[in-house]
Amino acid sequence: MNGNFLTGAGYFLRGLGMIFQPGLRQFVMVPLAANILLFSLMGWGLFQLVSDFYDAALLSVPEWLQFLTWIITP
């Protein structure tokens, strides 16, 4: 198990070295930029969705359970 981790870390470092090779740069940077943009947009959308759900859930709590909103609200 320990050797597998070190082998995987070695492959990761070899891949980092390949980023700076001129012939491969376009095939690495374009997908990397697309992934960063995609995951940023998905993260923002998920945050908005959870925020709206959280607000709606807090508004639907009955009066006698209002103490729970104090416990779960950071």
PDB file of C-alpha atoms in Angstrom:
ATOM      1  CA  MET A   1       0.000   0.000   0.000  1.00  0.00           C
ATOM      2  CA  ASN A   2       2.788   2.418   0.871  1.00  0.00           C
ATOM      3  CA  GLY A   3       4.548   1.826  -2.447  1.00  0.00           C
ATOM      4  CA  ASN A   4       1.358   2.589  -4.356  1.00  0.00           C
ATOM      5  CA  PHE A   5       1.111   6.018  -2.758  1.00  0.00           C
ATOM      6  CA  LEU A   6       4.703   6.853  -3.586  1.00  0.00           C
ATOM      7  CA  THR A   7       4.251   5.624  -7.145  1.00  0.00           C
ATOM      8  CA  GLY A   8       1.164   7.800  -7.555  1.00  0.00           C
ATOM      9  CA  ALA A   9       2.964  10.821  -6.123  1.00  0.00           C
ATOM     10  CA  GLY A  10       5.811  10.218  -8.564  1.00  0.00           C
ATOM     11  CA  TYR A  11       3.405  10.155 -11.506  1.00  0.00           C
ATOM     12  CA  PHE A  12       1.874  13.399 -10.285  1.00  0.00           C
ATOM     13  CA  LEU A  13       5.290  15.066 -10.192  1.00  0.00           C
ATOM     14  CA  ARG A  14       6.099  13.726 -13.672  1.00  0.00           C
ATOM     15  CA  GLY A  15       2.834  15.220 -14.901  1.00  0.00           C
ATOM     16  CA  LEU A  16       3.702  18.593 -13.390  1.00  0.00           C
ATOM     17  CA  GLY A  17       6.952  18.494 -15.319  1.00  0.00           C
ATOM     18  CA  MET A  18       5.064  17.834 -18.557  1.00  0.00           C
ATOM     19  CA  ILE A  19       3.026  21.023 -18.163  1.00  0.00           C
ATOM     20  CA  PHE A  20       6.030  23.106 -19.123  1.00  0.00           C
ATOM     21  CA  GLN A  21       6.891  21.212 -22.306  1.00  0.00           C
ATOM     22  CA  PRO A  22       6.074  23.490 -25.253  1.00  0.00           C
ATOM     23  CA  GLY A  23       4.291  20.847 -27.324  1.00  0.00           C
ATOM     24  CA  LEU A  24       1.961  19.772 -24.524  1.00  0.00           C
ATOM     25  CA  ARG A  25       1.240  23.154 -22.978  1.00  0.00           C
ATOM     26  CA  GLN A  26      -1.880  23.814 -25.069  1.00  0.00           C
ATOM     27  CA  PHE A  27      -3.273  20.370 -24.302  1.00  0.00           C
ATOM     28  CA  VAL A  28      -2.831  20.968 -20.578  1.00  0.00           C
ATOM     29  CA  MET A  29      -3.650  24.642 -20.083  1.00  0.00           C
ATOM     30  CA  VAL A  30      -6.881  24.755 -22.117  1.00  0.00           C
ATOM     31  CA  PRO A  31      -8.575  21.840 -20.279  1.00  0.00           C
ATOM     32  CA  LEU A  32      -7.218  23.128 -16.975  1.00  0.00           C
ATOM     33  CA  ALA A  33      -8.711  26.583 -17.584  1.00  0.00           C
ATOM     34  CA  ALA A  34     -12.001  25.013 -18.688  1.00  0.00           C
ATOM     35  CA  ASN A  35     -12.114  22.857 -15.552  1.00  0.00           C
ATOM     36  CA  ILE A  36     -11.364  25.795 -13.268  1.00  0.00           C
ATOM     37  CA  LEU A  37     -14.138  27.831 -14.902  1.00  0.00           C
ATOM     38  CA  LEU A  38     -16.605  24.934 -14.831  1.00  0.00           C
ATOM     39  CA  PHE A  39     -15.989  24.010 -11.203  1.00  0.00           C
ATOM     40  CA  SER A  40     -16.104  27.656 -10.123  1.00  0.00           C
ATOM     41  CA  LEU A  41     -19.500  28.115 -11.777  1.00  0.00           C
ATOM     42  CA  MET A  42     -20.814  24.848 -10.352  1.00  0.00           C
ATOM     43  CA  GLY A  43     -19.551  25.756  -6.883  1.00  0.00           C
ATOM     44  CA  TRP A  44     -21.215  29.154  -7.052  1.00  0.00           C
ATOM     45  CA  GLY A  45     -24.473  27.582  -8.254  1.00  0.00           C
ATOM     46  CA  LEU A  46     -24.406  24.977  -5.506  1.00  0.00           C
ATOM     47  CA  PHE A  47     -23.771  27.676  -2.908  1.00  0.00           C
ATOM     48  CA  GLN A  48     -26.768  29.657  -4.195  1.00  0.00           C
ATOM     49  CA  LEU A  49     -28.985  26.571  -4.171  1.00  0.00           C
ATOM     50  CA  VAL A  50     -28.015  25.574  -0.640  1.00  0.00           C
ATOM     51  CA  SER A  51     -28.359  29.152   0.565  1.00  0.00           C
ATOM     52  CA  ASP A  52     -31.891  29.430  -0.825  1.00  0.00           C
ATOM     53  CA  PHE A  53     -32.840  26.053   0.630  1.00  0.00           C
ATOM     54  CA  TYR A  54     -31.396  27.039   4.009  1.00  0.00           C
ATOM     55  CA  ASP A  55     -33.365  30.303   4.062  1.00  0.00           C
ATOM     56  CA  ALA A  56     -36.596  28.529   3.107  1.00  0.00           C
ATOM     57  CA  ALA A  57     -36.034  25.848   5.738  1.00  0.00           C
ATOM     58  CA  LEU A  58     -35.482  28.438   8.469  1.00  0.00           C
ATOM     59  CA  LEU A  59     -38.684  30.264   7.532  1.00  0.00           C
ATOM     60  CA  SER A  60     -40.739  27.077   7.789  1.00  0.00           C
ATOM     61  CA  VAL A  61     -39.670  26.254  11.350  1.00  0.00           C
ATOM     62  CA  PRO A  62     -42.614  26.492  13.769  1.00  0.00           C
ATOM     63  CA  GLU A  63     -42.573  28.976  16.623  1.00  0.00           C
ATOM     64  CA  TRP A  64     -41.920  26.367  19.294  1.00  0.00           C
ATOM     65  CA  LEU A  65     -38.798  25.118  17.442  1.00  0.00           C
ATOM     66  CA  GLN A  66     -37.191  28.513  16.946  1.00  0.00           C
ATOM     67  CA  PHE A  67     -34.435  27.586  19.396  1.00  0.00           C
ATOM     68  CA  LEU A  68     -33.132  25.139  16.771  1.00  0.00           C
ATOM     69  CA  THR A  69     -32.383  28.004  14.401  1.00  0.00           C
ATOM     70  CA  TRP A  70     -30.123  29.462  17.078  1.00  0.00           C
ATOM     71  CA  ILE A  71     -28.297  26.128  17.346  1.00  0.00           C
ATOM     72  CA  ILE A  72     -27.782  25.503  13.615  1.00  0.00           C
ATOM     73  CA  THR A  73     -27.100  29.085  12.513  1.00  0.00           C
ATOM     74  CA  PRO A  74     -23.375  29.850  12.619  1.00  0.00           C
TER      75      PRO A  74
END
